[in-house]
PDB file of C-alpha atoms in Angstrom:
ATOM      1  CA  MET A   1      13.959 -77.685-119.909  1.00 56.00           C
ATOM      2  CA  THR A   2      14.096 -74.684-117.114  1.00 82.00           C
ATOM      3  CA  THR A   3      17.288 -74.491-116.976  1.00 94.00           C
ATOM      4  CA  THR A   4      18.504 -75.376-112.823  1.00 98.00           C
ATOM      5  CA  ARG A   5      19.762 -72.751-110.435  1.00 98.00           C
ATOM      6  CA  TRP A   6      22.583 -73.903-108.572  1.00 98.00           C
ATOM      7  CA  ALA A   7      24.089 -72.592-105.232  1.00 98.00           C
ATOM      8  CA  ILE A   8      27.481 -73.791-104.242  1.00 98.00           C
ATOM      9  CA  LEU A   9      27.001 -74.625-100.053  1.00 98.00           C
ATOM     10  CA  GLY A  10      31.498 -75.176 -99.583  1.00 97.00           C
ATOM     11  CA  PRO A  11      33.126 -72.733-101.073  1.00 97.00           C
ATOM     12  CA  GLY A  12      36.557 -74.765-101.278  1.00 94.00           C
ATOM     13  CA  ASP A  13      38.407 -77.617-102.930  1.00 95.00           C
ATOM     14  CA  ILE A  14      35.975 -79.231-104.248  1.00 97.00           C
ATOM     15  CA  GLY A  15      32.685 -76.759-104.700  1.00 97.00           C
ATOM     16  CA  GLY A  16      35.724 -75.579-106.818  1.00 98.00           C
ATOM     17  CA  TRP A  17      35.332 -78.894-109.462  1.00 98.00           C
ATOM     18  CA  PHE A  18      31.619 -78.629-109.466  1.00 98.00           C
ATOM     19  CA  ALA A  19      31.808 -74.563-110.631  1.00 98.00           C
ATOM     20  CA  ARG A  20      33.780 -75.382-113.247  1.00 98.00           C
ATOM     21  CA  ALA A  21      31.607 -78.673-114.885  1.00 98.00           C
ATOM     22  CA  LEU A  22      28.486 -76.655-114.486  1.00 97.00           C
ATOM     23  CA  PRO A  23      28.595 -75.063-117.932  1.00 97.00           C
ATOM     24  CA  GLY A  24      29.533 -78.200-119.610  1.00 96.00           C
ATOM     25  CA  SER A  25      26.636 -79.048-117.710  1.00 96.00           C
ATOM     26  CA  ALA A  26      23.564 -79.532-120.530  1.00 95.00           C
ATOM     27  CA  HIS A  27      20.951 -77.994-118.027  1.00 96.00           C
ATOM     28  CA  GLY A  28      22.653 -76.372-115.040  1.00 97.00           C
ATOM     29  CA  THR A  29      24.359 -72.824-114.527  1.00 98.00           C
ATOM     30  CA  LEU A  30      25.939 -71.303-111.173  1.00 98.00           C
ATOM     31  CA  HIS A  31      24.116 -69.006-110.019  1.00 98.00           C
ATOM     32  CA  ALA A  32      25.008 -68.911-105.910  1.00 98.00           C
ATOM     33  CA  VAL A  33      27.834 -68.927-103.766  1.00 98.00           C
ATOM     34  CA  GLY A  34      26.755 -69.399 -99.057  1.00 98.00           C
ATOM     35  CA  SER A  35      29.556 -69.582 -96.844  1.00 97.00           C
ATOM     36  CA  THR A  36      30.273 -69.361 -92.698  1.00 95.00           C
ATOM     37  CA  ASP A  37      32.629 -66.540 -94.473  1.00 95.00           C
ATOM     38  CA  PRO A  38      30.995 -63.530 -96.453  1.00 93.00           C
ATOM     39  CA  GLY A  39      34.027 -62.715 -98.077  1.00 95.00           C
ATOM     40  CA  ARG A  40      35.028 -65.738 -99.557  1.00 96.00           C
ATOM     41  CA  ALA A  41      31.342 -66.345-100.330  1.00 97.00           C
ATOM     42  CA  ALA A  42      32.497 -63.198-102.726  1.00 97.00           C
ATOM     43  CA  ASP A  43      35.577 -64.385-103.617  1.00 97.00           C
ATOM     44  CA  PHE A  44      34.771 -67.684-105.428  1.00 98.00           C
ATOM     45  CA  ALA A  45      31.167 -66.377-106.475  1.00 98.00           C
ATOM     46  CA  ALA A  46      33.281 -63.653-108.914  1.00 98.00           C
ATOM     47  CA  LEU A  47      36.200 -65.843-110.067  1.00 98.00           C
ATOM     48  CA  TYR A  48      32.887 -68.175-111.195  1.00 98.00           C
ATOM     49  CA  GLY A  49      30.877 -65.698-112.487  1.00 97.00           C
ATOM     50  CA  ALA A  50      28.105 -66.430-109.351  1.00 98.00           C
ATOM     51  CA  PRO A  51      25.330 -63.493-109.714  1.00 98.00           C
ATOM     52  CA  VAL A  52      24.354 -64.108-105.423  1.00 98.00           C
ATOM     53  CA  THR A  53      26.469 -64.713-102.624  1.00 98.00           C
ATOM     54  CA  GLY A  54      25.341 -65.357 -98.429  1.00 97.00           C
ATOM     55  CA  THR A  55      25.049 -67.135 -95.775  1.00 97.00           C
ATOM     56  CA  TYR A  56      23.528 -70.892 -95.916  1.00 97.00           C
ATOM     57  CA  GLY A  57      20.361 -69.530 -94.378  1.00 97.00           C
ATOM     58  CA  GLU A  58      20.435 -66.003 -96.537  1.00 97.00           C
ATOM     59  CA  LEU A  59      20.298 -68.943-100.103  1.00 98.00           C
ATOM     60  CA  LEU A  60      18.092 -71.341 -98.736  1.00 98.00           C
ATOM     61  CA  ALA A  61      15.353 -68.979 -98.319  1.00 98.00           C
ATOM     62  CA  ARG A  62      15.393 -67.512-102.035  1.00 97.00           C
ATOM     63  CA  ASP A  63      12.757 -68.791-104.369  1.00 96.00           C
ATOM     64  CA  ASP A  64      15.147 -68.091-107.450  1.00 97.00           C
ATOM     65  CA  ILE A  65      17.639 -71.412-106.409  1.00 98.00           C
ATOM     66  CA  ASP A  66      16.546 -74.871-107.817  1.00 98.00           C
ATOM     67  CA  ALA A  67      18.973 -77.237-106.344  1.00 98.00           C
ATOM     68  CA  VAL A  68      21.993 -76.974-103.925  1.00 98.00           C
ATOM     69  CA  TYR A  69      25.812 -79.030-104.259  1.00 98.00           C
ATOM     70  CA  ILE A  70      26.438 -79.654-100.548  1.00 98.00           C
ATOM     71  CA  SER A  71      30.486 -79.730-100.343  1.00 97.00           C
ATOM     72  CA  THR A  72      30.824 -78.582 -96.926  1.00 97.00           C
ATOM     73  CA  VAL A  73      32.669 -80.846 -94.535  1.00 95.00           C
ATOM     74  CA  ASN A  74      30.935 -83.932 -93.357  1.00 95.00           C
ATOM     75  CA  THR A  75      29.855 -83.212 -90.375  1.00 97.00           C
ATOM     76  CA  THR A  76      27.706 -80.426 -91.492  1.00 97.00           C
ATOM     77  CA  HIS A  77      25.953 -82.325 -94.621  1.00 98.00           C
ATOM     78  CA  ALA A  78      23.459 -84.171 -92.758  1.00 98.00           C
ATOM     79  CA  ASP A  79      21.522 -80.445 -91.247  1.00 98.00           C
ATOM     80  CA  LEU A  80      22.188 -78.611 -94.674  1.00 98.00           C
ATOM     81  CA  ALA A  81      21.107 -81.436 -96.921  1.00 98.00           C
ATOM     82  CA  VAL A  82      17.865 -81.345 -95.271  1.00 98.00           C
ATOM     83  CA  ALA A  83      17.584 -77.209 -94.077  1.00 98.00           C
ATOM     84  CA  ALA A  84      17.814 -77.709 -97.816  1.00 98.00           C
ATOM     85  CA  LEU A  85      15.185 -79.822 -98.523  1.00 98.00           C
ATOM     86  CA  GLN A  86      12.829 -78.265 -96.399  1.00 98.00           C
ATOM     87  CA  ALA A  87      13.492 -75.245 -98.330  1.00 98.00           C
ATOM     88  CA  GLY A  88      12.088 -76.835-101.280  1.00 98.00           C
ATOM     89  CA  LYS A  89      15.429 -77.073-103.544  1.00 98.00           C
ATOM     90  CA  ALA A  90      17.447 -80.070-104.914  1.00 98.00           C
ATOM     91  CA  VAL A  91      20.354 -82.152-103.465  1.00 98.00           C
ATOM     92  CA  LEU A  92      23.446 -82.802-104.573  1.00 98.00           C
ATOM     93  CA  CYS A  93      24.583 -83.883-101.528  1.00 98.00           C
ATOM     94  CA  GLU A  94      28.872 -84.816-101.535  1.00 98.00           C
ATOM     95  CA  LYS A  95      30.054 -88.128-100.313  1.00 97.00           C
ATOM     96  CA  PRO A  96      29.318 -89.708 -97.630  1.00 97.00           C
ATOM     97  CA  VAL A  97      26.042 -87.863 -97.355  1.00 98.00           C
ATOM     98  CA  ALA A  98      26.450 -87.934 -93.489  1.00 97.00           C
ATOM     99  CA  PRO A  99      29.201 -90.344 -91.046  1.00 97.00           C
ATOM    100  CA  THR A 100      26.632 -92.728 -89.515  1.00 97.00           C
ATOM    101  CA  LEU A 101      23.596 -94.266 -91.248  1.00 98.00           C
ATOM    102  CA  ALA A 102      21.044 -92.634 -88.423  1.00 98.00           C
ATOM    103  CA  GLU A 103      22.165 -89.131 -90.250  1.00 98.00           C
ATOM    104  CA  VAL A 104      22.130 -90.649 -93.968  1.00 98.00           C
ATOM    105  CA  GLU A 105      18.102 -91.766 -92.768  1.00 98.00           C
ATOM    106  CA  ARG A 106      17.079 -88.385 -91.429  1.00 98.00           C
ATOM    107  CA  VAL A 107      18.277 -87.040 -94.980  1.00 98.00           C
ATOM    108  CA  LEU A 108      16.521 -89.809 -96.933  1.00 98.00           C
ATOM    109  CA  ALA A 109      13.230 -89.317 -94.102  1.00 98.00           C
ATOM    110  CA  GLN A 110      13.435 -85.961 -95.056  1.00 98.00           C
ATOM    111  CA  ALA A 111      13.848 -86.079 -98.832  1.00 98.00           C
ATOM    112  CA  ALA A 112      10.866 -88.423 -99.172  1.00 98.00           C
ATOM    113  CA  ALA A 113       8.752 -85.279 -96.949  1.00 98.00           C
ATOM    114  CA  SER A 114       9.682 -82.775 -99.296  1.00 98.00           C
ATOM    115  CA  ASP A 115       9.400 -85.040-103.166  1.00 98.00           C
ATOM    116  CA  LEU A 116      12.079 -83.423-104.180  1.00 98.00           C
ATOM    117  CA  PRO A 117      15.711 -85.701-105.499  1.00 98.00           C
ATOM    118  CA  PHE A 118      18.414 -85.859-103.260  1.00 98.00           C
ATOM    119  CA  VAL A 119      21.274 -87.430-104.531  1.00 98.00           C
ATOM    120  CA  GLU A 120      24.854 -88.965-103.327  1.00 98.00           C
ATOM    121  CA  ALA A 121      27.741 -87.739-105.091  1.00 98.00           C
ATOM    122  CA  TYR A 122      29.914 -90.479-105.234  1.00 98.00           C
ATOM    123  CA  LYS A 123      31.270 -89.729-109.303  1.00 96.00           C
ATOM    124  CA  HIS A 124      31.802 -92.711-110.288  1.00 97.00           C
ATOM    125  CA  ARG A 125      28.351 -94.192-110.639  1.00 98.00           C
ATOM    126  CA  PHE A 126      27.266 -91.210-113.115  1.00 98.00           C
ATOM    127  CA  GLY A 127      28.328 -91.399-116.938  1.00 96.00           C
ATOM    128  CA  PRO A 128      28.574 -94.099-119.782  1.00 98.00           C
ATOM    129  CA  PHE A 129      31.672 -95.701-118.259  1.00 98.00           C
ATOM    130  CA  ALA A 130      28.965 -97.202-114.746  1.00 98.00           C
ATOM    131  CA  ARG A 131      26.211 -98.736-117.685  1.00 98.00           C
ATOM    132  CA  ALA A 132      28.943-100.363-120.011  1.00 98.00           C
ATOM    133  CA  LEU A 133      30.104-101.467-117.067  1.00 98.00           C
ATOM    134  CA  ASP A 134      26.731-102.816-114.722  1.00 98.00           C
ATOM    135  CA  ALA A 135      25.639-103.745-118.269  1.00 98.00           C
ATOM    136  CA  ALA A 136      28.410-105.723-118.554  1.00 98.00           C
ATOM    137  CA  VAL A 137      28.118-107.986-114.836  1.00 98.00           C
ATOM    138  CA  ALA A 138      24.163-107.252-115.482  1.00 98.00           C
ATOM    139  CA  GLY A 139      24.700-109.381-119.498  1.00 98.00           C
ATOM    140  CA  LEU A 140      27.203-112.130-117.098  1.00 98.00           C
ATOM    141  CA  GLU A 141      29.545-111.751-119.340  1.00 97.00           C
ATOM    142  CA  VAL A 142      32.305-113.376-116.616  1.00 98.00           C
ATOM    143  CA  GLY A 143      29.735-115.869-115.389  1.00 98.00           C
ATOM    144  CA  SER A 144      28.089-114.383-111.550  1.00 97.00           C
ATOM    145  CA  ALA A 145      29.825-112.282-110.071  1.00 96.00           C
ATOM    146  CA  LEU A 146      31.646-113.988-107.409  1.00 97.00           C
ATOM    147  CA  ARG A 147      35.108-111.815-106.292  1.00 98.00           C
ATOM    148  CA  LEU A 148      35.588-108.422-106.088  1.00 98.00           C
ATOM    149  CA  THR A 149      38.694-105.891-104.974  1.00 98.00           C
ATOM    150  CA  ALA A 150      38.671-102.801-105.323  1.00 98.00           C
ATOM    151  CA  SER A 151      40.681-100.202-102.714  1.00 98.00           C
ATOM    152  CA  PHE A 152      41.825 -95.918-102.692  1.00 98.00           C
ATOM    153  CA  GLY A 153      44.164 -94.132-100.915  1.00 97.00           C
ATOM    154  CA  PHE A 154      46.791 -91.714-101.256  1.00 97.00           C
ATOM    155  CA  ALA A 155      49.345 -90.034 -98.977  1.00 96.00           C
ATOM    156  CA  ALA A 156      47.533 -87.092 -97.361  1.00 93.00           C
ATOM    157  CA  GLY A 157      51.218 -86.143 -96.195  1.00 83.00           C
ATOM    158  CA  GLU A 158      51.078 -83.839 -92.617  1.00 83.00           C
ATOM    159  CA  ARG A 159      48.803 -85.541 -89.636  1.00 84.00           C
ATOM    160  CA  SER A 160      46.480 -82.092 -89.673  1.00 83.00           C
ATOM    161  CA  GLY A 161      43.398 -80.214 -90.691  1.00 88.00           C
ATOM    162  CA  ARG A 162      40.536 -82.749 -92.109  1.00 92.00           C
ATOM    163  CA  LEU A 163      41.221 -85.571 -92.437  1.00 95.00           C
ATOM    164  CA  PHE A 164      42.258 -87.038 -89.249  1.00 96.00           C
ATOM    165  CA  ASP A 165      40.616 -84.479 -87.115  1.00 95.00           C
ATOM    166  CA  PRO A 166      37.715 -87.018 -85.580  1.00 94.00           C
ATOM    167  CA  GLY A 167      35.140 -84.108 -84.421  1.00 95.00           C
ATOM    168  CA  LEU A 168      35.627 -83.738 -88.700  1.00 95.00           C
ATOM    169  CA  ALA A 169      34.363 -86.878 -89.161  1.00 95.00           C
ATOM    170  CA  GLY A 170      38.239 -87.552 -90.550  1.00 95.00           C
ATOM    171  CA  GLY A 171      39.874 -90.787 -91.462  1.00 97.00           C
ATOM    172  CA  ALA A 172      40.615 -92.714 -94.045  1.00 98.00           C
ATOM    173  CA  ILE A 173      37.340 -94.509 -94.543  1.00 98.00           C
ATOM    174  CA  LEU A 174      34.782 -91.985 -94.379  1.00 97.00           C
ATOM    175  CA  ASP A 175      36.791 -89.823 -96.647  1.00 97.00           C
ATOM    176  CA  VAL A 176      37.979 -92.562 -99.034  1.00 98.00           C
ATOM    177  CA  GLY A 177      36.796 -95.899 -97.650  1.00 98.00           C
ATOM    178  CA  GLY A 178      33.291 -95.468 -99.886  1.00 98.00           C
ATOM    179  CA  TYR A 179      34.783 -95.558-102.764  1.00 98.00           C
ATOM    180  CA  PRO A 180      35.749 -99.651-103.249  1.00 98.00           C
ATOM    181  CA  VAL A 181      32.667 -99.425-100.784  1.00 98.00           C
ATOM    182  CA  SER A 182      29.985 -97.756-103.081  1.00 98.00           C
ATOM    183  CA  LEU A 183      31.661 -99.578-106.049  1.00 98.00           C
ATOM    184  CA  ALA A 184      31.291-102.726-104.034  1.00 98.00           C
ATOM    185  CA  VAL A 185      26.970-101.920-103.066  1.00 98.00           C
ATOM    186  CA  GLY A 186      26.606-101.008-107.361  1.00 98.00           C
ATOM    187  CA  LEU A 187      27.863-103.988-108.212  1.00 98.00           C
ATOM    188  CA  ALA A 188      26.582-106.631-106.351  1.00 98.00           C
ATOM    189  CA  ALA A 189      23.179-104.575-107.904  1.00 98.00           C
ATOM    190  CA  ALA A 190      24.161-104.640-110.768  1.00 98.00           C
ATOM    191  CA  ALA A 191      24.437-108.777-110.784  1.00 97.00           C
ATOM    192  CA  GLY A 192      21.425-109.077-109.128  1.00 97.00           C
ATOM    193  CA  LEU A 193      21.689-108.919-105.025  1.00 97.00           C
ATOM    194  CA  ASP A 194      19.414-107.109-102.816  1.00 97.00           C
ATOM    195  CA  PRO A 195      22.549-104.348-101.562  1.00 97.00           C
ATOM    196  CA  ALA A 196      20.405-104.232 -97.949  1.00 97.00           C
ATOM    197  CA  ASP A 197      22.230-108.521 -97.276  1.00 98.00           C
ATOM    198  CA  LEU A 198      25.480-106.751 -98.286  1.00 98.00           C
ATOM    199  CA  THR A 199      27.232-107.486 -94.314  1.00 97.00           C
ATOM    200  CA  LEU A 200      30.586-106.256 -93.490  1.00 97.00           C
ATOM    201  CA  THR A 201      32.618-110.355 -92.442  1.00 96.00           C
ATOM    202  CA  ALA A 202      36.113-108.976 -91.251  1.00 97.00           C
ATOM    203  CA  ALA A 203      37.941-105.138 -90.906  1.00 97.00           C
ATOM    204  CA  ALA A 204      41.375-104.425 -89.648  1.00 96.00           C
ATOM    205  CA  GLY A 205      42.399-101.180 -89.721  1.00 95.00           C
ATOM    206  CA  ARG A 206      45.346 -98.683 -88.225  1.00 93.00           C
ATOM    207  CA  VAL A 207      44.554 -95.838 -85.510  1.00 94.00           C
ATOM    208  CA  GLY A 208      46.589 -93.017 -85.821  1.00 91.00           C
ATOM    209  CA  ASP A 209      47.236 -90.748 -82.308  1.00 92.00           C
ATOM    210  CA  THR A 210      45.354 -88.216 -83.944  1.00 92.00           C
ATOM    211  CA  GLY A 211      42.512 -90.718 -82.285  1.00 93.00           C
ATOM    212  CA  VAL A 212      41.505 -90.975 -86.839  1.00 95.00           C
ATOM    213  CA  ASP A 213      41.491 -94.384 -89.347  1.00 96.00           C
ATOM    214  CA  GLU A 214      44.417 -93.906 -91.707  1.00 97.00           C
ATOM    215  CA  HIS A 215      44.159 -97.181 -93.315  1.00 97.00           C
ATOM    216  CA  ALA A 216      41.689 -99.607 -93.460  1.00 98.00           C
ATOM    217  CA  THR A 217      40.745-102.935 -94.729  1.00 98.00           C
ATOM    218  CA  ALA A 218      37.155-104.661 -94.967  1.00 98.00           C
ATOM    219  CA  THR A 219      35.212-107.666 -96.499  1.00 98.00           C
ATOM    220  CA  VAL A 220      31.890-107.549 -97.801  1.00 98.00           C
ATOM    221  CA  SER A 221      30.046-110.975 -98.366  1.00 97.00           C
ATOM    222  CA  ALA A 222      25.920-111.276 -99.151  1.00 97.00           C
ATOM    223  CA  ASN A 223      25.037-114.635-101.313  1.00 95.00           C
ATOM    224  CA  GLY A 224      28.269-116.192-102.943  1.00 96.00           C
ATOM    225  CA  PHE A 225      29.565-112.611-103.611  1.00 98.00           C
ATOM    226  CA  THR A 226      32.589-111.016-101.309  1.00 98.00           C
ATOM    227  CA  ALA A 227      34.375-107.564-101.702  1.00 98.00           C
ATOM    228  CA  GLU A 228      37.954-107.051-100.605  1.00 98.00           C
ATOM    229  CA  VAL A 229      38.111-103.722 -99.778  1.00 98.00           C
ATOM    230  CA  ALA A 230      40.714-100.728 -99.021  1.00 98.00           C
ATOM    231  CA  CYS A 231      41.885 -97.529 -98.208  1.00 98.00           C
ATOM    232  CA  SER A 232      44.327 -94.921 -97.128  1.00 98.00           C
ATOM    233  CA  ILE A 233      45.672 -91.732 -96.014  1.00 97.00           C
ATOM    234  CA  VAL A 234      48.832 -92.410 -95.659  1.00 96.00           C
ATOM    235  CA  THR A 235      49.554 -94.666 -98.878  1.00 96.00           C
ATOM    236  CA  GLU A 236      48.820 -94.298-102.231  1.00 97.00           C
ATOM    237  CA  LEU A 237      47.161 -97.957-103.255  1.00 98.00           C
ATOM    238  CA  PRO A 238      45.919 -98.531-106.833  1.00 96.00           C
ATOM    239  CA  LYS A 239      42.454 -96.992-107.997  1.00 96.00           C
ATOM    240  CA  SER A 240      41.077 -99.799-109.228  1.00 97.00           C
ATOM    241  CA  ALA A 241      39.728-102.902-109.355  1.00 98.00           C
ATOM    242  CA  THR A 242      39.337-106.283-110.570  1.00 98.00           C
ATOM    243  CA  LEU A 243      35.801-108.493-110.831  1.00 98.00           C
ATOM    244  CA  ILE A 244      36.450-111.914-110.058  1.00 98.00           C
ATOM    245  CA  GLY A 245      33.563-113.601-112.425  1.00 98.00           C
ATOM    246  CA  SER A 246      32.573-117.649-113.187  1.00 98.00           C
ATOM    247  CA  ALA A 247      33.418-117.651-116.231  1.00 98.00           C
ATOM    248  CA  GLY A 248      36.159-114.608-116.926  1.00 98.00           C
ATOM    249  CA  ARG A 249      37.011-111.411-115.295  1.00 98.00           C
ATOM    250  CA  ILE A 250      36.289-107.896-115.826  1.00 98.00           C
ATOM    251  CA  ASP A 251      39.677-105.850-114.935  1.00 98.00           C
ATOM    252  CA  LEU A 252      39.261-101.860-113.821  1.00 98.00           C
ATOM    253  CA  PRO A 253      42.426 -99.841-113.773  1.00 98.00           C
ATOM    254  CA  ASP A 254      40.778 -96.601-113.133  1.00 97.00           C
ATOM    255  CA  VAL A 255      37.514 -97.922-112.299  1.00 98.00           C
ATOM    256  CA  PHE A 256      37.026 -94.060-109.764  1.00 98.00           C
ATOM    257  CA  GLY A 257      38.359 -91.618-112.810  1.00 97.00           C
ATOM    258  CA  SER A 258      40.074 -88.227-112.196  1.00 96.00           C
ATOM    259  CA  ARG A 259      37.642 -85.275-110.905  1.00 96.00           C
ATOM    260  CA  ALA A 260      38.317 -83.560-114.554  1.00 96.00           C
ATOM    261  CA  ALA A 261      36.971 -86.804-116.392  1.00 98.00           C
ATOM    262  CA  SER A 262      35.438 -91.122-116.040  1.00 97.00           C
ATOM    263  CA  ALA A 263      37.010 -93.999-116.181  1.00 98.00           C
ATOM    264  CA  ALA A 264      37.569 -94.338-120.208  1.00 97.00           C
ATOM    265  CA  SER A 265      37.696 -98.224-120.216  1.00 98.00           C
ATOM    266  CA  PHE A 266      37.782-101.858-119.172  1.00 98.00           C
ATOM    267  CA  THR A 267      38.547-104.503-119.590  1.00 98.00           C
ATOM    268  CA  VAL A 268      35.946-108.570-120.142  1.00 98.00           C
ATOM    269  CA  ARG A 269      38.587-111.212-119.978  1.00 98.00           C
ATOM    270  CA  THR A 270      37.281-114.576-120.727  1.00 98.00           C
ATOM    271  CA  ASP A 271      38.520-118.303-122.518  1.00 97.00           C
ATOM    272  CA  ARG A 272      36.847-116.274-125.549  1.00 95.00           C
ATOM    273  CA  GLY A 273      39.436-113.549-125.656  1.00 97.00           C
ATOM    274  CA  ASP A 274      39.918-110.130-123.988  1.00 98.00           C
ATOM    275  CA  ARG A 275      37.061-107.520-125.421  1.00 97.00           C
ATOM    276  CA  VAL A 276      38.546-103.769-123.842  1.00 98.00           C
ATOM    277  CA  VAL A 277      35.387-101.357-123.201  1.00 98.00           C
ATOM    278  CA  GLU A 278      36.035 -97.995-124.004  1.00 98.00           C
ATOM    279  CA  PRO A 279      32.558 -95.621-123.017  1.00 98.00           C
ATOM    280  CA  ALA A 280      32.303 -92.377-124.039  1.00 97.00           C
ATOM    281  CA  THR A 281      34.153 -89.791-120.797  1.00 98.00           C
ATOM    282  CA  VAL A 282      32.149 -86.977-119.127  1.00 98.00           C
ATOM    283  CA  ASP A 283      33.282 -84.180-116.543  1.00 98.00           C
ATOM    284  CA  PRO A 284      31.628 -86.466-113.182  1.00 98.00           C
ATOM    285  CA  PHE A 285      30.325 -83.462-111.653  1.00 98.00           C
ATOM    286  CA  ALA A 286      28.492 -82.304-115.221  1.00 98.00           C
ATOM    287  CA  ALA A 287      26.513 -86.158-114.917  1.00 98.00           C
ATOM    288  CA  GLU A 288      25.741 -85.366-111.507  1.00 98.00           C
ATOM    289  CA  ALA A 289      24.185 -81.800-111.461  1.00 98.00           C
ATOM    290  CA  ASP A 290      22.365 -83.022-115.139  1.00 98.00           C
ATOM    291  CA  ALA A 291      21.157 -86.464-113.641  1.00 98.00           C
ATOM    292  CA  VAL A 292      19.256 -84.202-110.437  1.00 98.00           C
ATOM    293  CA  SER A 293      17.615 -81.443-113.066  1.00 98.00           C
ATOM    294  CA  LEU A 294      16.087 -84.596-114.940  1.00 97.00           C
ATOM    295  CA  ALA A 295      14.715 -85.508-111.526  1.00 98.00           C
ATOM    296  CA  ALA A 296      13.593 -82.457-110.727  1.00 97.00           C
ATOM    297  CA  LEU A 297      12.332 -82.430-114.017  1.00 96.00           C
ATOM    298  CA  GLU A 298      10.262 -85.740-114.480  1.00 96.00           C
ATOM    299  CA  GLY A 299       9.091 -85.464-110.734  1.00 97.00           C
ATOM    300  CA  ARG A 300      11.434 -88.182-109.203  1.00 98.00           C
ATOM    301  CA  THR A 301      13.463 -87.744-105.976  1.00 98.00           C
ATOM    302  CA  GLU A 302      16.342 -90.523-107.143  1.00 98.00           C
ATOM    303  CA  VAL A 303      17.870 -91.085-110.162  1.00 98.00           C
ATOM    304  CA  ALA A 304      18.828 -94.763-111.056  1.00 97.00           C
ATOM    305  CA  GLU A 305      22.991 -93.962-110.410  1.00 98.00           C
ATOM    306  CA  MET A 306      22.702 -93.488-106.658  1.00 98.00           C
ATOM    307  CA  PRO A 307      19.241 -94.853-105.754  1.00 98.00           C
ATOM    308  CA  TRP A 308      18.970 -94.462-101.538  1.00 98.00           C
ATOM    309  CA  THR A 309      18.805 -98.625-101.638  1.00 98.00           C
ATOM    310  CA  HIS A 310      22.359 -98.095-102.239  1.00 98.00           C
ATOM    311  CA  SER A 311      23.343 -95.296-100.477  1.00 98.00           C
ATOM    312  CA  ARG A 312      22.208 -96.498 -96.770  1.00 98.00           C
ATOM    313  CA  ALA A 313      23.717 -99.835 -97.656  1.00 98.00           C
ATOM    314  CA  ILE A 314      27.296 -97.663 -98.566  1.00 98.00           C
ATOM    315  CA  ALA A 315      26.429 -95.895 -94.952  1.00 98.00           C
ATOM    316  CA  ARG A 316      25.629 -99.017 -93.251  1.00 98.00           C
ATOM    317  CA  LEU A 317      28.966-100.777 -94.668  1.00 98.00           C
ATOM    318  CA  LEU A 318      30.841 -97.402 -93.559  1.00 98.00           C
ATOM    319  CA  ASP A 319      29.199 -97.759 -90.055  1.00 96.00           C
ATOM    320  CA  GLN A 320      30.147-101.526 -89.674  1.00 97.00           C
ATOM    321  CA  TRP A 321      33.582-101.199 -90.735  1.00 97.00           C
ATOM    322  CA  ARG A 322      34.907 -97.811 -88.506  1.00 96.00           C
ATOM    323  CA  ALA A 323      33.235-100.085 -85.312  1.00 95.00           C
ATOM    324  CA  GLY A 324      35.066-102.583 -86.557  1.00 94.00           C
ATOM    325  CA  LEU A 325      38.760-101.717 -86.218  1.00 90.00           C
ATOM    326  CA  GLY A 326      37.299-101.138 -82.431  1.00 67.00           C
ATOM    327  CA  ASP A 327      37.010-104.817 -81.804  1.00 43.00           C
TER     328      ASP A 327
END
């Protein structure tokens, strides 16, 4: 197939992980780097071997770029995604797509109008681990899915920078709360539930003096399924999950994996004994890139790993979670 020529918009830390992963992808190559700072773009491009640099507008105007990876701050994602889609580029956008459901809907409407792939980059949803987990749930290996517990938290240290800036959509919920929520959405779908039916039934948290949520918990429910989720940017929390079913449970000790590799194993526990599942690990950034490339090749606007119904449900639940802290 034709190689996908990628541009990274936002040459920061996350962009660096994507740049390092692309040589290991099956279909992508790094062609360009865009930034509001020309010097920063040039340094990043030299480090990773990209031949082209420019402003966001300059890169989107070029016809030698097929897809863009957006790794800027949360508040800029939607505008850049819409502009890229209007310019005829496929888009892989770091999570969250935008701070509000309304902005997510604007992006998805443009993707539909442009008839181009748009993918939200929840990395744990890409690769053999996610497929094996979904298959175990869909196959009723632990019976009907009843209760999920999942968390993602870390201690950021100084309360400064993007994470603690309300103007940049900082806070725990938008930074890492999407991980357990996206897991809940994905597993609910694998269990045969409609993600649109999921609703936030409880929320609690702590808003710091910077004005952002620093630690938060929530309960998400639908049709007999409940997910209890937690996130933090001031406290280490396990990056793990447990799914309780009517006939057993699934233990997921490292469900989200790392930036370098997808999760390596999970254990299905029933009265028939324990089954350890060890799917092949992959570089999640390369897997995301290849999913976009294949969608473009096949004329699809969505990928099975992160369909738009999931992005909508996640955005709606994150909206409800943030609003619930003010109740």
